[in-house]
Short mmCIF file of C-alpha atoms (C1' of nucleotides) in Angstrom, two decimals:
data_model
loop_
_atom_site.label_atom_id
_atom_site.label_comp_id
_atom_site.label_asym_id
_atom_site.label_seq_id
_atom_site.Cartn_x
_atom_site.Cartn_y
_atom_site.Cartn_z
CA MET A 1 118.01 93.21 -5.36
CA LYS A 2 114.41 94.29 -5.07
CA PRO A 3 113.23 96.52 -2.20
CA LYS A 4 111.72 94.69 0.75
CA SER A 5 108.98 97.29 1.21
CA THR A 6 105.89 95.70 -0.28
CA SER A 7 104.03 99.02 0.05
CA LEU A 8 101.75 99.45 3.02
CA PRO A 9 98.34 97.78 3.02
CA PRO A 10 95.75 100.16 1.56
CA GLY A 11 93.61 99.95 4.69
CA LYS A 12 96.37 101.34 6.90
CA LYS A 13 97.07 104.24 4.57
CA LYS A 14 93.39 105.10 4.42
CA ILE A 15 93.10 105.07 8.20
CA VAL A 16 96.04 107.41 8.64
CA GLN A 17 94.73 109.74 5.96
CA ALA A 18 91.27 109.70 7.53
CA MET A 19 92.75 110.72 10.86
CA ARG A 20 94.63 113.57 9.20
CA ASN A 21 91.45 114.74 7.50
CA LEU A 22 89.40 114.69 10.65
CA LEU A 23 92.08 116.51 12.66
CA GLU A 24 91.83 119.39 10.18
CA ASN A 25 88.52 120.43 11.66
CA ARG A 26 88.09 118.67 14.95
CA SER A 27 90.00 118.10 18.14
CA PHE A 28 91.48 114.71 18.93
CA GLU A 29 89.16 114.20 21.88
CA THR A 30 85.99 114.69 19.89
CA ILE A 31 86.97 112.38 17.05
CA THR A 32 85.56 108.89 17.49
CA ILE A 33 86.84 105.57 16.25
CA ALA A 34 83.53 105.13 14.45
CA GLU A 35 84.07 108.34 12.52
CA ILE A 36 87.61 107.44 11.58
CA ALA A 37 86.36 104.10 10.25
CA VAL A 38 83.66 105.77 8.17
CA GLU A 39 86.04 108.42 6.82
CA ALA A 40 88.55 105.73 5.91
CA GLY A 41 85.94 103.39 4.51
CA VAL A 42 87.03 100.48 6.70
CA THR A 43 85.59 98.80 9.76
CA GLU A 44 86.45 99.82 13.29
CA GLY A 45 88.17 96.55 14.00
CA LEU A 46 90.80 97.16 11.35
CA ILE A 47 92.01 100.27 13.13
CA TYR A 48 92.97 98.07 16.07
CA LYS A 49 94.87 95.76 13.75
CA TYR A 50 97.29 98.53 12.89
CA PHE A 51 97.20 100.75 15.96
CA LYS A 52 97.06 99.99 19.63
CA ASP A 53 94.31 102.56 20.10
CA LYS A 54 93.17 106.03 19.10
CA ARG A 55 96.08 107.74 20.81
CA ASP A 56 98.58 105.47 19.13
CA LEU A 57 97.15 106.54 15.79
CA LEU A 58 97.56 110.18 16.78
CA HIS A 59 101.18 109.58 17.71
CA HIS A 60 101.75 107.96 14.35
CA VAL A 61 100.42 110.98 12.51
CA LEU A 62 102.49 113.24 14.71
CA ARG A 63 105.65 111.29 14.09
CA GLU A 64 105.23 111.70 10.36
CA HIS A 65 104.92 115.43 10.90
CA TYR A 66 108.06 115.63 13.01
CA GLU A 67 110.04 113.62 10.51
CA ILE A 68 109.22 116.14 7.80
CA PHE A 69 109.93 119.04 10.14
CA LEU A 70 113.31 117.72 11.22
CA ASN A 71 114.37 117.27 7.62
CA GLN A 72 113.19 120.78 6.92
CA ILE A 73 115.23 122.17 9.82
CA ASP A 74 118.27 120.28 8.68
CA ARG A 75 117.99 121.83 5.26
CA ASP A 76 117.19 125.29 6.62
CA LEU A 77 120.37 125.32 8.69
CA GLN A 78 122.69 124.40 5.86
CA GLY A 79 125.23 127.07 5.11
CA ILE A 80 124.37 129.15 8.17
CA ASP A 81 127.30 129.82 10.48
CA GLY A 82 127.46 131.11 14.01
CA ALA A 83 125.35 129.97 16.95
CA LEU A 84 123.18 133.06 17.08
CA ASN A 85 122.49 132.95 13.36
CA ARG A 86 121.62 129.31 13.60
CA LEU A 87 119.33 129.84 16.58
CA LYS A 88 117.63 132.66 14.75
CA LYS A 89 117.00 130.42 11.80
CA ILE A 90 115.58 127.72 14.05
CA ILE A 91 113.24 130.26 15.61
CA TRP A 92 112.16 131.35 12.16
CA SER A 93 111.61 127.78 10.94
CA SER A 94 109.64 126.85 14.02
CA ILE A 95 107.32 129.81 13.74
CA GLU A 96 106.90 129.21 10.06
CA ARG A 97 105.88 125.66 10.79
CA TYR A 98 103.35 126.68 13.43
CA ALA A 99 101.98 129.30 11.08
CA ASN A 100 101.64 126.97 8.09
CA HIS A 101 100.46 123.91 9.99
CA LYS A 102 97.88 125.21 12.40
CA VAL A 103 96.52 121.75 12.91
CA PHE A 104 99.83 120.44 14.15
CA ALA A 105 100.40 123.55 16.21
CA ARG A 106 97.12 122.85 17.96
CA ILE A 107 97.93 119.19 18.48
CA ILE A 108 101.46 119.78 19.70
CA LEU A 109 100.72 122.75 21.92
CA LEU A 110 97.39 121.69 23.34
CA GLU A 111 96.21 118.20 22.59
CA VAL A 112 98.92 115.61 22.92
CA ARG A 113 100.80 116.30 26.11
CA ASN A 114 98.01 115.26 28.43
CA SER A 115 99.03 111.63 28.26
CA GLU A 116 102.11 110.06 29.80
CA ARG A 117 102.34 107.85 26.78
CA TYR A 118 103.20 110.75 24.50
CA PHE A 119 106.48 111.12 26.30
CA GLU A 120 107.32 107.54 25.47
CA SER A 121 106.21 107.76 21.84
CA GLU A 122 108.42 107.88 18.78
CA ALA A 123 107.03 111.32 18.07
CA TYR A 124 108.47 112.59 21.32
CA THR A 125 111.78 110.91 20.58
CA LEU A 126 112.04 113.22 17.58
CA VAL A 127 111.24 116.23 19.77
CA GLN A 128 114.12 115.22 21.99
CA LYS A 129 116.35 114.95 18.98
CA PHE A 130 115.45 118.52 18.00
CA ASN A 131 116.15 119.48 21.55
CA THR A 132 119.60 117.97 21.42
CA ILE A 133 120.38 119.88 18.26
CA ILE A 134 119.48 123.16 19.93
CA ILE A 135 121.47 122.41 23.06
CA GLY A 136 124.41 121.58 20.80
CA ILE A 137 124.20 124.93 19.06
CA ILE A 138 123.98 126.73 22.38
CA LYS A 139 127.05 124.97 23.75
CA GLU A 140 128.93 125.75 20.59
CA GLY A 141 127.90 129.40 20.95
CA ILE A 142 129.19 129.45 24.49
CA ALA A 143 132.48 127.83 23.45
CA GLN A 144 132.91 130.38 20.66
CA GLY A 145 132.18 133.28 22.99
CA GLU A 146 129.01 134.31 21.18
CA ILE A 147 126.74 133.35 24.05
CA ARG A 148 127.06 134.12 27.76
CA SER A 149 128.68 131.31 29.67
CA ASP A 150 127.00 132.06 33.01
CA LEU A 151 123.58 130.68 32.02
CA PRO A 152 122.99 126.91 31.92
CA PRO A 153 122.22 125.86 28.32
CA ALA A 154 118.99 124.18 29.42
CA TYR A 155 117.61 127.52 30.60
CA ILE A 156 118.42 129.10 27.29
CA ARG A 157 116.72 126.29 25.43
CA ASN A 158 113.66 126.63 27.66
CA ALA A 159 113.54 130.34 27.02
CA ILE A 160 113.64 129.81 23.26
CA PHE A 161 111.12 126.97 23.16
CA GLY A 162 108.88 128.58 25.72
CA THR A 163 108.80 131.99 24.12
CA LEU A 164 108.19 130.41 20.76
CA GLU A 165 105.36 128.26 21.97
CA HIS A 166 103.67 130.93 23.96
CA SER A 167 103.88 133.35 21.08
CA CYS A 168 102.07 130.87 18.88
CA LEU A 169 99.63 129.71 21.52
CA ASN A 170 97.35 132.72 21.41
CA ARG A 171 97.40 132.59 17.66
CA VAL A 172 96.35 128.98 17.76
CA ILE A 173 93.71 129.35 20.44
CA PHE A 174 92.02 132.38 18.99
CA ASP A 175 92.89 131.67 15.38
CA GLU A 176 94.77 134.88 14.80
CA PRO A 177 97.14 135.19 11.84
CA VAL A 178 100.90 134.84 12.38
CA ALA A 179 103.39 137.19 10.75
CA THR A 180 106.29 134.77 10.59
CA SER A 181 109.24 137.02 9.86
CA GLU A 182 108.20 139.81 12.14
CA THR A 183 107.52 137.41 14.99
CA ALA A 184 110.83 135.65 14.45
CA ARG A 185 112.66 138.97 14.48
CA PHE A 186 111.08 140.14 17.73
CA ILE A 187 111.63 136.85 19.49
CA SER A 188 115.27 136.55 18.44
CA ASP A 189 115.93 140.13 19.42
CA LEU A 190 114.27 139.62 22.78
CA ILE A 191 116.09 136.40 23.59
CA PHE A 192 119.44 137.67 22.36
CA ASN A 193 119.38 141.15 23.89
CA GLY A 194 116.86 141.08 26.72
CA ILE A 195 114.15 143.57 27.56
CA LYS A 196 116.12 145.97 29.69
CA ALA A 197 116.34 149.49 28.24
CA MET B 1 71.83 142.07 58.34
CA LYS B 2 72.71 138.43 58.19
CA PRO B 3 74.82 136.98 55.35
CA LYS B 4 72.87 135.44 52.49
CA SER B 5 75.29 132.54 52.16
CA THR B 6 73.50 129.54 53.65
CA SER B 7 76.74 127.49 53.38
CA LEU B 8 77.09 125.12 50.46
CA PRO B 9 75.28 121.80 50.50
CA PRO B 10 77.53 119.14 52.04
CA GLY B 11 77.29 116.95 48.94
CA LYS B 12 78.79 119.63 46.71
CA LYS B 13 81.68 120.24 49.06
CA LYS B 14 82.38 116.54 49.29
CA ILE B 15 82.40 116.21 45.50
CA VAL B 16 84.88 119.05 45.07
CA GLN B 17 87.11 117.67 47.79
CA ALA B 18 86.95 114.20 46.27
CA MET B 19 88.06 115.61 42.92
CA ARG B 20 90.96 117.40 44.59
CA ASN B 21 91.98 114.19 46.35
CA LEU B 22 91.90 112.11 43.21
CA LEU B 23 93.84 114.68 41.20
CA GLU B 24 96.68 114.36 43.70
CA ASN B 25 97.63 111.00 42.29
CA ARG B 26 95.89 110.58 38.98
CA SER B 27 95.42 112.47 35.75
CA PHE B 28 92.11 114.08 34.90
CA GLU B 29 91.54 111.74 31.99
CA THR B 30 91.87 108.58 34.03
CA ILE B 31 89.58 109.69 36.84
CA THR B 32 86.04 108.41 36.37
CA ILE B 33 82.75 109.83 37.54
CA ALA B 34 82.14 106.58 39.39
CA GLU B 35 85.36 107.02 41.34
CA ILE B 36 84.59 110.60 42.22
CA ALA B 37 81.20 109.48 43.51
CA VAL B 38 82.72 106.75 45.67
CA GLU B 39 85.45 109.03 47.01
CA ALA B 40 82.84 111.67 47.86
CA GLY B 41 80.40 109.15 49.27
CA VAL B 42 77.57 110.33 47.01
CA THR B 43 75.87 108.91 43.95
CA GLU B 44 76.98 109.68 40.41
CA GLY B 45 73.79 111.53 39.64
CA LEU B 46 74.47 114.17 42.28
CA ILE B 47 77.63 115.24 40.53
CA TYR B 48 75.52 116.24 37.55
CA LYS B 49 73.24 118.26 39.82
CA TYR B 50 76.10 120.58 40.67
CA PHE B 51 78.34 120.37 37.64
CA LYS B 52 77.63 120.21 33.95
CA ASP B 53 80.10 117.35 33.56
CA LYS B 54 83.52 116.11 34.64
CA ARG B 55 85.34 118.94 32.91
CA ASP B 56 83.16 121.54 34.53
CA LEU B 57 84.13 120.11 37.91
CA LEU B 58 87.80 120.36 36.96
CA HIS B 59 87.35 124.01 35.98
CA HIS B 60 85.71 124.67 39.32
CA VAL B 61 88.68 123.23 41.21
CA LEU B 62 91.04 125.19 39.00
CA ARG B 63 89.20 128.43 39.58
CA GLU B 64 89.60 128.03 43.32
CA HIS B 65 93.30 127.55 42.80
CA TYR B 66 93.65 130.67 40.66
CA GLU B 67 91.71 132.74 43.17
CA ILE B 68 94.17 131.83 45.88
CA PHE B 69 97.12 132.41 43.55
CA LEU B 70 95.96 135.84 42.43
CA ASN B 71 95.54 136.94 46.04
CA GLN B 72 98.99 135.61 46.75
CA ILE B 73 100.48 137.58 43.85
CA ASP B 74 98.73 140.71 44.97
CA ARG B 75 100.26 140.36 48.40
CA ASP B 76 103.68 139.42 47.06
CA LEU B 77 103.85 142.58 44.97
CA GLN B 78 103.04 144.96 47.79
CA GLY B 79 105.81 147.39 48.53
CA ILE B 80 107.85 146.44 45.48
CA ASP B 81 108.64 149.34 43.16
CA GLY B 82 109.94 149.42 39.62
CA ALA B 83 108.71 147.36 36.70
CA LEU B 84 111.72 145.04 36.57
CA ASN B 85 111.59 144.37 40.29
CA ARG B 86 107.90 143.65 40.05
CA LEU B 87 108.32 141.33 37.08
CA LYS B 88 111.09 139.54 38.91
CA LYS B 89 108.82 139.00 41.88
CA ILE B 90 106.06 137.68 39.62
CA ILE B 91 108.50 135.24 38.09
CA TRP B 92 109.54 134.11 41.54
CA SER B 93 105.96 133.73 42.76
CA SER B 94 104.95 131.78 39.69
CA ILE B 95 107.80 129.34 39.98
CA GLU B 96 107.18 128.96 43.67
CA ARG B 97 103.59 128.08 42.95
CA TYR B 98 104.50 125.51 40.32
CA ALA B 99 107.06 124.03 42.69
CA ASN B 100 104.71 123.83 45.68
CA HIS B 101 101.60 122.77 43.79
CA LYS B 102 102.80 120.14 41.40
CA VAL B 103 99.28 118.90 40.91
CA PHE B 104 98.12 122.24 39.63
CA ALA B 105 101.24 122.67 37.57
CA ARG B 106 100.42 119.41 35.85
CA ILE B 107 96.80 120.36 35.31
CA ILE B 108 97.55 123.85 34.06
CA LEU B 109 100.49 122.97 31.85
CA LEU B 110 99.29 119.66 30.46
CA GLU B 111 95.76 118.64 31.23
CA VAL B 112 93.28 121.44 30.85
CA ARG B 113 94.08 123.26 27.64
CA ASN B 114 92.95 120.50 25.36
CA SER B 115 89.36 121.68 25.48
CA GLU B 116 87.95 124.82 23.91
CA ARG B 117 85.74 125.14 26.92
CA TYR B 118 88.64 125.92 29.20
CA PHE B 119 89.16 129.18 27.37
CA GLU B 120 85.61 130.14 28.18
CA SER B 121 85.76 129.07 31.82
CA GLU B 122 85.94 131.30 34.86
CA ALA B 123 89.32 129.77 35.61
CA TYR B 124 90.68 131.14 32.35
CA THR B 125 89.13 134.52 33.07
CA LEU B 126 91.43 134.70 36.07
CA VAL B 127 94.41 133.78 33.91
CA GLN B 128 93.53 136.68 31.67
CA LYS B 129 93.33 138.95 34.68
CA PHE B 130 96.86 137.90 35.66
CA ASN B 131 97.86 138.55 32.11
CA THR B 132 96.49 142.07 32.23
CA ILE B 133 98.41 142.77 35.40
CA ILE B 134 101.67 141.75 33.73
CA ILE B 135 101.01 143.75 30.60
CA GLY B 136 100.28 146.73 32.84
CA ILE B 137 103.62 146.40 34.60
CA ILE B 138 105.43 146.09 31.27
CA LYS B 139 103.80 149.24 29.89
CA GLU B 140 104.66 151.08 33.04
CA GLY B 141 108.24 149.91 32.68
CA ILE B 142 108.36 151.20 29.14
CA ALA B 143 106.86 154.52 30.18
CA GLN B 144 109.44 154.86 32.96
CA GLY B 145 112.31 154.02 30.63
CA GLU B 146 113.21 150.82 32.46
CA ILE B 147 112.15 148.57 29.59
CA ARG B 148 112.93 148.85 25.88
CA SER B 149 110.19 150.58 23.94
CA ASP B 150 110.86 148.86 20.63
CA LEU B 151 109.35 145.50 21.64
CA PRO B 152 105.55 145.08 21.75
CA PRO B 153 104.48 144.36 25.35
CA ALA B 154 102.66 141.20 24.27
CA TYR B 155 105.94 139.66 23.09
CA ILE B 156 107.55 140.41 26.40
CA ARG B 157 104.70 138.85 28.25
CA ASN B 158 104.89 135.77 26.03
CA ALA B 159 108.59 135.49 26.68
CA ILE B 160 108.06 135.63 30.43
CA PHE B 161 105.11 133.23 30.54
CA GLY B 162 106.64 130.92 27.99
CA THR B 163 110.04 130.70 29.57
CA LEU B 164 108.44 130.15 32.94
CA GLU B 165 106.17 127.42 31.75
CA HIS B 166 108.78 125.61 29.76
CA SER B 167 111.21 125.72 32.63
CA CYS B 168 108.65 124.04 34.85
CA LEU B 169 107.38 121.64 32.22
CA ASN B 170 110.31 119.25 32.33
CA ARG B 171 110.17 119.30 36.09
CA VAL B 172 106.53 118.41 36.00
CA ILE B 173 106.80 115.74 33.33
CA PHE B 174 109.76 113.96 34.79
CA ASP B 175 109.06 114.85 38.39
CA GLU B 176 112.36 116.59 38.98
CA PRO B 177 112.77 118.97 41.95
CA VAL B 178 112.58 122.73 41.37
CA ALA B 179 115.03 125.12 42.99
CA THR B 180 112.73 128.11 43.13
CA SER B 181 115.08 130.98 43.85
CA GLU B 182 117.85 129.81 41.56
CA THR B 183 115.43 129.21 38.72
CA ALA B 184 113.80 132.60 39.23
CA ARG B 185 117.20 134.28 39.20
CA PHE B 186 118.30 132.66 35.95
CA ILE B 187 115.02 133.34 34.20
CA SER B 188 114.88 136.98 35.24
CA ASP B 189 118.49 137.49 34.24
CA LEU B 190 117.91 135.85 30.89
CA ILE B 191 114.76 137.80 30.07
CA PHE B 192 116.17 141.09 31.30
CA ASN B 193 119.63 140.89 29.75
CA GLY B 194 119.46 138.38 26.94
CA ILE B 195 121.82 135.56 26.10
CA LYS B 196 124.33 137.42 23.97
CA ALA B 197 127.83 137.48 25.40
"C1'" DT C 1 98.87 72.11 -2.98
"C1'" DA C 2 98.44 72.26 2.00
"C1'" DA C 3 99.54 75.31 5.41
"C1'" DT C 4 100.39 79.98 6.89
"C1'" DT C 5 99.64 84.37 7.24
"C1'" DA C 6 97.96 89.12 6.29
"C1'" DA C 7 93.89 91.95 5.34
"C1'" DG C 8 89.65 92.65 6.46
"C1'" DT C 9 84.69 92.21 8.43
"C1'" DA C 10 80.73 91.97 11.64
"C1'" DA C 11 79.09 91.67 15.81
"C1'" DA C 12 79.66 91.24 20.87
"C1'" DT C 13 81.42 93.21 25.04
"C1'" DA C 14 83.02 96.51 28.22
"C1'" DA C 15 83.64 100.81 30.21
"C1'" DA C 16 82.26 105.35 30.80
"C1'" DA C 17 79.48 109.25 30.84
"C1'" DT C 18 75.07 111.15 31.12
"C1'" DT C 19 69.93 111.24 31.78
"C1'" DT C 20 65.75 110.15 33.83
"C1'" DA C 21 62.40 109.35 37.08
"C1'" DC C 22 61.84 109.03 41.47
"C1'" DT C 23 62.28 110.07 47.15
"C1'" DT C 24 62.75 112.88 51.08
"C1'" DA C 25 63.02 116.61 53.83
"C1'" DC C 26 62.64 121.21 54.54
"C1'" DC C 27 61.07 125.76 54.20
"C1'" DT C 28 57.49 129.36 53.29
"C1'" DG C 29 53.69 132.31 52.68
"C1'" DA C 30 48.45 132.49 52.72
"C1'" DT D 1 49.16 124.99 60.02
"C1'" DC D 2 49.43 123.00 55.94
"C1'" DA D 3 49.68 122.94 50.64
"C1'" DG D 4 53.01 123.62 47.49
"C1'" DG D 5 57.30 124.46 45.93
"C1'" DT D 6 62.14 123.48 45.93
"C1'" DA D 7 66.79 121.74 47.02
"C1'" DA D 8 69.37 117.51 48.18
"C1'" DG D 9 69.89 113.24 47.11
"C1'" DT D 10 69.27 108.27 45.17
"C1'" DA D 11 68.90 104.26 41.99
"C1'" DA D 12 68.69 102.61 37.82
"C1'" DA D 13 68.26 103.09 32.74
"C1'" DT D 14 70.26 104.81 28.63
"C1'" DT D 15 73.72 106.34 25.47
"C1'" DT D 16 77.97 106.74 23.75
"C1'" DT D 17 82.52 105.07 22.75
"C1'" DA D 18 86.26 102.24 22.85
"C1'" DT D 19 87.91 97.72 22.57
"C1'" DT D 20 87.84 92.59 21.82
"C1'" DT D 21 86.59 88.45 19.70
"C1'" DA D 22 85.61 85.19 16.41
"C1'" DC D 23 85.22 84.68 11.97
"C1'" DT D 24 86.08 85.10 6.37
"C1'" DT D 25 88.80 85.67 2.38
"C1'" DA D 26 92.62 86.16 -0.46
"C1'" DA D 27 97.24 85.90 -1.22
"C1'" DT D 28 101.97 83.61 -0.39
"C1'" DT D 29 105.13 80.26 0.20
"C1'" DA D 30 107.56 75.92 1.43
#
DNA sequence: TAATTAAGTAAATAAAATTTACTTACCTGA
DNA sequence: TCAGGTAAGTAAATTTTATTTACTTAATTA
């Protein structure tokens, strides 16, 4: 039985790659369809054959990124036991991703959320999946007595995500370097133990 | 000595008010210059007399908002002693603002950061001022022995801002109600004491 | 092999933002 | 008091981009 995938049309692949290239140096807003077409070596019309519009193309690129990241996370968590240990690893993996993929950090943290449509995209579906994984770990931690039971899991998740994102935001905005392990250690410590002396 | 302010030209005021009105129901991206002109009862050209472009007008509206908010914070903090108490009040005030000004929450959290120019705007200058105030309180707390001294103040600030923002983000995106005091209590508790059982 | 269909092009159209050239009215200082 | 500048404002042209349309070509399949 031969595979049904007849390998994507070359035009589509070139368009996606062109978008990735351009995003390396420029913000989504400033990239024009004309530029994407030139970079890809196709005509503007073809872009609309494969993607609803510019934003749809962005979401496609983003989905690919999240797919890779979720697989990564899955792998990273293997063999790690205990809710706190697992959360710590997730924090580490997330920071490592932001540090190594500045372009995606910029897109995710600053450039994609300003459209309702993002929250209906497949990319966002994957974010929600990640979300569910974290909530699961938190609930498990509460059940096992590792995590306080008097805080709603959603608050804990928001604290983790929020602290993570904000810690990377300044790095992204002002292009400062990120010390992954150190940052992960401080954030985990802070979330786990609080700031009170 | 009479004041030098000869009161703003009526056109400018009408343009700013029109932008505020439109932002109530629509996202920045979808609002057009033509609409702003109609809503303000002026011609499109006049908008460019007073503002560099659409984004500049947004930053102007945002700056006004931050000015009011910073005054509010200043007032809210009066008579409150102790770093933790002051941080708790800041958390409360911030959530209250997001809850009562959903439009600004949306703009601040989702719609304005996707342009480099925001980070050079006067609006952002005020954000940095707020930032400095918080860092000051944290350092004071460390000096007084109320706050752990083994965490860099910037991480603590990021945890506070980040947790705050993320907690409000879902509310903003999916238009859920915000229970200000309850949310403030959970967030303060979480940041101060950590999640470990 | 005729009919479909997918890949792709080229050019037209539409929708916005932005610029330009032009009024008016009102101060203001010699 | 009036010539000249300047701020407020308009109307229309221009530019820039995104998006649509109508068309070709090559491959596929029934």
